[in-house]
Tab-separated table of C-alpha atoms in Angstrom:
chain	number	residue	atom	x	y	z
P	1	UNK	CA	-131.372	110.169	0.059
P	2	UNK	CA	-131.111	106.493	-0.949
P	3	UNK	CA	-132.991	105.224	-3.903
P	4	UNK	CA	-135.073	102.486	-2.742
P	5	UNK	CA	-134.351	99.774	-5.014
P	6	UNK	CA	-130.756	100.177	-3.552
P	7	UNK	CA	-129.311	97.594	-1.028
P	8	UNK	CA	-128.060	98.641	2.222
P	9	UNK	CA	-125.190	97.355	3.402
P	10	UNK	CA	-124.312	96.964	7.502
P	11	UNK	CA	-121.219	97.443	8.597
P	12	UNK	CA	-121.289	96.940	11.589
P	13	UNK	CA	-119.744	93.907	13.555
P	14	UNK	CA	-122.071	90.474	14.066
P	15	UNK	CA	-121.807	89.237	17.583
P	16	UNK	CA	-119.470	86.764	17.830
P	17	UNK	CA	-120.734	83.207	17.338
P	18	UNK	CA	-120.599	80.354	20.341
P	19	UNK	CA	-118.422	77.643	19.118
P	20	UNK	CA	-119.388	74.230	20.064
P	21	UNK	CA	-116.400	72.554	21.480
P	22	UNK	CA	-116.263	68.797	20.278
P	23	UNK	CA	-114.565	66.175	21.682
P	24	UNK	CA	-111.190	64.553	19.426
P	25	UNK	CA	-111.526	61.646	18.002
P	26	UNK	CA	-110.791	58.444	19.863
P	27	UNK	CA	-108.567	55.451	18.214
P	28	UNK	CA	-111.394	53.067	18.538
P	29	UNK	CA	-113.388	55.345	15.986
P	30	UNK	CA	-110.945	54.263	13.286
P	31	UNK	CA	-109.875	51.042	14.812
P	32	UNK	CA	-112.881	49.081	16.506
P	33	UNK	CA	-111.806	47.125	19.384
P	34	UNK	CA	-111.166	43.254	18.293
P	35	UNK	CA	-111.669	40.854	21.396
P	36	UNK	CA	-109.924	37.553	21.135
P	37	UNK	CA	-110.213	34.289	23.418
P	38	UNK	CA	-107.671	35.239	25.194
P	39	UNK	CA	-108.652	38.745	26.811
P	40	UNK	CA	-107.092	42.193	25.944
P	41	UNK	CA	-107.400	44.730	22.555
P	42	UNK	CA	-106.521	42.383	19.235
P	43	UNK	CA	-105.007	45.921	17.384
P	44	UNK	CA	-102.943	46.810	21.071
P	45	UNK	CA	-102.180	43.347	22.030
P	46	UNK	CA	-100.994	42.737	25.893
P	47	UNK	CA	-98.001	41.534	26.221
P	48	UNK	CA	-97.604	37.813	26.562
P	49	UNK	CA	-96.981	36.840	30.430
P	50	UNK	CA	-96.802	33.547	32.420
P	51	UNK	CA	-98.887	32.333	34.464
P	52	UNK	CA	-100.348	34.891	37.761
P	53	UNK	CA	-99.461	37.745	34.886
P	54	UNK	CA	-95.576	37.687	36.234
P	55	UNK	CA	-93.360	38.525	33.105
P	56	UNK	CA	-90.811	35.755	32.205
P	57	UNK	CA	-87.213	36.579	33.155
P	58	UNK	CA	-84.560	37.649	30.957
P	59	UNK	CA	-83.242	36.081	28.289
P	60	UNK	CA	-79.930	34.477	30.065
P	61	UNK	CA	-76.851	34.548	28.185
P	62	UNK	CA	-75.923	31.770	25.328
P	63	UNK	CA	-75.325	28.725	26.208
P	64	UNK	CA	-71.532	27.957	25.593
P	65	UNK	CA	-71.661	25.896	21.837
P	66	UNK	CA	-70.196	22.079	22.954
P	67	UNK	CA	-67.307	20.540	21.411
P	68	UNK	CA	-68.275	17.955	19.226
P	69	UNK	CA	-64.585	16.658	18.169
P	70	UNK	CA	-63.598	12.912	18.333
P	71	UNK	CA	-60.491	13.879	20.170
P	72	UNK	CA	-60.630	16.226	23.181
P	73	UNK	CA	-57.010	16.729	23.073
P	74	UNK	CA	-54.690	19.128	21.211
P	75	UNK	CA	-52.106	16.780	19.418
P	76	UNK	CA	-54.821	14.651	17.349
P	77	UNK	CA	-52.604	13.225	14.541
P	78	UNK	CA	-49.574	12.059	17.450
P	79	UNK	CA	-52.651	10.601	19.349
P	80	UNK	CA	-53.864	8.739	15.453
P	81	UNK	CA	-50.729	7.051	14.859
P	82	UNK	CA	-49.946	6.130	18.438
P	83	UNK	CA	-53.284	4.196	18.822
P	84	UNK	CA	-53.143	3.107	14.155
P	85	UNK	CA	-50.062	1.173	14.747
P	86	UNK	CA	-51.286	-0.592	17.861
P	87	UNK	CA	-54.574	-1.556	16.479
P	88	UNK	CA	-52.842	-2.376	13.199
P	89	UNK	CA	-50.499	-4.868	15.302
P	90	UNK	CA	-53.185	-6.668	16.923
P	91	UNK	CA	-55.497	-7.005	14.093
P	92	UNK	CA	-52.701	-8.422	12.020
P	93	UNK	CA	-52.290	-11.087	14.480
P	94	UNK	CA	-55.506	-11.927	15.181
P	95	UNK	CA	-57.375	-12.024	11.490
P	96	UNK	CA	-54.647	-12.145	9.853
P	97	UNK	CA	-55.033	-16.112	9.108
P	98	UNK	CA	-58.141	-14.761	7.218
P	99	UNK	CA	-56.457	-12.822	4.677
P	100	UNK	CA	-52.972	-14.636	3.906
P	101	UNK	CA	-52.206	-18.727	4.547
P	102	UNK	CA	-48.512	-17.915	4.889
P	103	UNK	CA	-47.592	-18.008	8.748
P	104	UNK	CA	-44.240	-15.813	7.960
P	105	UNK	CA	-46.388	-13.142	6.156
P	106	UNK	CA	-48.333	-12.752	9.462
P	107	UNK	CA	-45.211	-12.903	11.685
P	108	UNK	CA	-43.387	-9.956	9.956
P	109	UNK	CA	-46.480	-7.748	9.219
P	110	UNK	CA	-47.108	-8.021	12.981
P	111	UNK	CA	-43.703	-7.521	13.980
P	112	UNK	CA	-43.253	-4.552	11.759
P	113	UNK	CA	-46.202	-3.214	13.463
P	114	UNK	CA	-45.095	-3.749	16.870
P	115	UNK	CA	-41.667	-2.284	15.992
P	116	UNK	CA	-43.085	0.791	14.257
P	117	UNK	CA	-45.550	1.139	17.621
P	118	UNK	CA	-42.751	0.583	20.276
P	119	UNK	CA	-40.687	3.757	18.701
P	120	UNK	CA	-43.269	5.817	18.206
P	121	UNK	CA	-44.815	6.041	21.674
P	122	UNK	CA	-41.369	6.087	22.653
P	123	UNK	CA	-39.418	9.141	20.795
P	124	UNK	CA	-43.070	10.808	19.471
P	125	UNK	CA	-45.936	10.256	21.010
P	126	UNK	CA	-44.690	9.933	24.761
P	127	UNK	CA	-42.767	13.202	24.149
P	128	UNK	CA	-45.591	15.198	23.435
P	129	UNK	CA	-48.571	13.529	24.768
P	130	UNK	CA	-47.418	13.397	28.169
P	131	UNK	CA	-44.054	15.757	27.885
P	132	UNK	CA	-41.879	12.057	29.275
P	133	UNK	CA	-38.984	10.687	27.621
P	134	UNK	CA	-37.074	7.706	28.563
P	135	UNK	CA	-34.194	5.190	26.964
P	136	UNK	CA	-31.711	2.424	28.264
P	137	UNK	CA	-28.028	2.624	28.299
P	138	UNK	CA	-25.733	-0.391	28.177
P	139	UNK	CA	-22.262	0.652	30.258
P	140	UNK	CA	-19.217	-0.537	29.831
P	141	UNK	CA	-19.240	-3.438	32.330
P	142	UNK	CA	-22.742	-4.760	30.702
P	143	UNK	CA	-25.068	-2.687	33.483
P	144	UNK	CA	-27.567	-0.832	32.633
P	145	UNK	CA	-28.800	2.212	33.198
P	146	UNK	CA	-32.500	3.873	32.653
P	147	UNK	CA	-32.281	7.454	31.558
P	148	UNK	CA	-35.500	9.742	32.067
P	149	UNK	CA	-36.205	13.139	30.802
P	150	UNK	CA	-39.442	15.400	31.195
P	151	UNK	CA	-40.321	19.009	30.605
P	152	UNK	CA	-39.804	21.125	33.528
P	153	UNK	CA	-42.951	22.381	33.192
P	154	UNK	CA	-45.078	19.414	32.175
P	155	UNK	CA	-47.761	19.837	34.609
P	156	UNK	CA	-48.845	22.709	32.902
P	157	UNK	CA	-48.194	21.964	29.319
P	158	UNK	CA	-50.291	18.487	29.104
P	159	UNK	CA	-53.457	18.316	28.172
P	160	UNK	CA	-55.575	16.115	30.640
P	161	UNK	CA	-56.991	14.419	27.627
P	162	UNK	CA	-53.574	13.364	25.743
P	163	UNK	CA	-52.618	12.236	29.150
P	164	UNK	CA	-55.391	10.099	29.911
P	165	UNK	CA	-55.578	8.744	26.803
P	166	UNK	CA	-51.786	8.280	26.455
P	167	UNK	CA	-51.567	5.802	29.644
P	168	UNK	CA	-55.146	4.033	28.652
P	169	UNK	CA	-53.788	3.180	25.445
P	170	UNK	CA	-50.599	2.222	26.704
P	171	UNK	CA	-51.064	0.007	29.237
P	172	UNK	CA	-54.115	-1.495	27.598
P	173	UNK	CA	-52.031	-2.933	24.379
P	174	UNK	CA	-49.392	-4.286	27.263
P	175	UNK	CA	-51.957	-6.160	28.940
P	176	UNK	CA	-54.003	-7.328	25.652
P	177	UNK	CA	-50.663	-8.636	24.690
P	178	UNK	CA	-49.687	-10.205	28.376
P	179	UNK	CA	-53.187	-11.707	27.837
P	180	UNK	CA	-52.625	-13.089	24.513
P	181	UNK	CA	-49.593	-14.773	25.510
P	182	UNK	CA	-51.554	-16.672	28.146
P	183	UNK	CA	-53.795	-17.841	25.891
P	184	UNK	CA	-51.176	-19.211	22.896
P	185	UNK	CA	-48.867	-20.715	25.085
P	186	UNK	CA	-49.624	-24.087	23.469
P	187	UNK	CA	-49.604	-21.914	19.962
P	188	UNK	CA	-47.211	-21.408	17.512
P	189	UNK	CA	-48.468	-17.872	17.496
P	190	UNK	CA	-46.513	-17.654	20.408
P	191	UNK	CA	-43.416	-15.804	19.417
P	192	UNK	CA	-45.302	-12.789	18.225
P	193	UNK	CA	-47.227	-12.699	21.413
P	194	UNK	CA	-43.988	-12.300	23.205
P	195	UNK	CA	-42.507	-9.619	20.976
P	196	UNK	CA	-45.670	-7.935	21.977
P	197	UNK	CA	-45.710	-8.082	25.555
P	198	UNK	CA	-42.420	-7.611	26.005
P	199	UNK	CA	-41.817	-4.007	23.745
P	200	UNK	CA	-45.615	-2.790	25.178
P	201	UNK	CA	-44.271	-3.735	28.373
P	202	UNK	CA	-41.628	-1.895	28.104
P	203	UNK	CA	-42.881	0.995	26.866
P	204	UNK	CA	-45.159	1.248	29.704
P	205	UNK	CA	-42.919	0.415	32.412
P	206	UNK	CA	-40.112	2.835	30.838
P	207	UNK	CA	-43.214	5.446	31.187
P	208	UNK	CA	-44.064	4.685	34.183
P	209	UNK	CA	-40.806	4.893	35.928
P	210	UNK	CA	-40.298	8.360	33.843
P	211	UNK	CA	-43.283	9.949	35.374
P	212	UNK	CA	-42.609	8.840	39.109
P	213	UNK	CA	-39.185	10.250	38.519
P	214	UNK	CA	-40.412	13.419	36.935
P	215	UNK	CA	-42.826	13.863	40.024
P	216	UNK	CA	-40.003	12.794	42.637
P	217	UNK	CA	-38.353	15.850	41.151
P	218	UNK	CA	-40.884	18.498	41.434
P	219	UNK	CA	-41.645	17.128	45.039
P	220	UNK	CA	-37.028	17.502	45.350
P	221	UNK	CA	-37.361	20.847	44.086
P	222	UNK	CA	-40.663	22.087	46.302
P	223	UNK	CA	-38.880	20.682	49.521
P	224	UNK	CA	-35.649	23.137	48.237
P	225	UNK	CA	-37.621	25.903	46.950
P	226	UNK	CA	-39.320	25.529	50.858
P	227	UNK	CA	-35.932	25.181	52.616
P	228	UNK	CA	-34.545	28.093	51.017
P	229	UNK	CA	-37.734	30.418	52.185
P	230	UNK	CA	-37.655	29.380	55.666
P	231	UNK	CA	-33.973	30.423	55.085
P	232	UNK	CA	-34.750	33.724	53.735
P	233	UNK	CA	-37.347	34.177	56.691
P	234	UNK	CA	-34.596	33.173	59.959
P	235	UNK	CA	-32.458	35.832	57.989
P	236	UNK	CA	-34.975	38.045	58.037
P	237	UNK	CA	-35.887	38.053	61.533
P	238	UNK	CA	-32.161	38.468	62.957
P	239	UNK	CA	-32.083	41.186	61.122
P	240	UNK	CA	-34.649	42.524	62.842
């Protein structure tokens, strides 16, 4: 028997309690929606499309960087003095008056010039600018006789630029000088005018003649080359 002022105690199990299922909390709880003037969530921004919401294309690959040298060719020093000792030749002659009263000072500057120009393009500059080589030889009876040389491979080994600039330069200080002998004949400039003309003109003719030579021989040795195969091809086919 229990005293009354006693608590009682229950021990048995409570019925199980209903649990209220709640829904998870959405990002735009936290993060409120922020429209801008363009359209589309300002925290998940759309990506940016062109025009009729068509993505842009790939990025392409880099454009190739562009070659911002003076000279496009690969022997620029040999290309500096060939076109220095022209240039220094003509501008000698032409202000040199300005500079110096004495008519033999201009004469032998500009002849120095010419003479330093006329073996450079000939043993340098035409040797490895446009792989050609040329020179005169005096025979015993008093004939002469031109001598040309040229890589055997010189088609492949010059630069298109060296070669273009090589026989722009050349000829054009041949015919500046032709054209400055014209125009002094009545001068007594003259003489230095002539020196001019006639070692640029020779220079470019000697040039000239080299490469038509050098291409008569690769044409001489493609007409072989093509003899021999049709050779090789008749012996072939008695064979058979």
């Amino acid at each position: 028997m229990l005293e009354p002022n006693q608590p009682r105690f229950d021990f048995s199990s409570p019925p199980p309690m209903q649990q209220q299922q709640q829904p998870s909390p959405s990002p735009a709880q936290f993060f409120p929606a922020q429209h801008s003037s363009t359209g589309g969530n300002a925290f998940y921004p759309s990506p940016a499309f062109g025009s009729g919401g068509v993505p842009p294309p790939a990025a392409t690959a880099a454009a190739p960087q562009s070659d911002d040298r003076v000279y496009k060719g690969v022997h620029p020093v040999v290309a500096l003095f060939h076109l220095a000792f022209k240039a220094g030749a003509l501008l000698t002659f032409i202000l040199g008056s300005l500079f110096s009263s004495s008519y033999v000072t201009v004469f032998v500057v500009t002849i120095l010039f010419l003479a330093a120009d006329f073996w450079t393009t000939k043993n340098v500059s035409g040797r490895l600018l446009v792989c050609l080589r040329w020179w005169n030889e005096v025979r015993d009876d008093g004939s002469t006789h031109w001598v040309f040389e040229s890589a055997p491979d010189a088609e492949a080994r010059v630069n298109a630029f060296d070669k273009w600039f090589f026989w722009i330069t050349t000829g054009g200080n041949f015919l500046v000088w032709l054209l400055l002998a014209i125009f002094n004949l009545m001068s007594s400039r003259l003489p230095m005018t002539i020196v001019g003309a006639v070692l640029g003109g020779a220079n470019f003719i000697g040039f000239l003649k080299c490469s038509r030579d050098a291409k008569k021989r690769v044409t001489q040795f493609m007409l072989e080359r093509a003899a021999q195969q049709q050779g090789l091809v008749r012996e072939a086919a008695r064979a058979l």
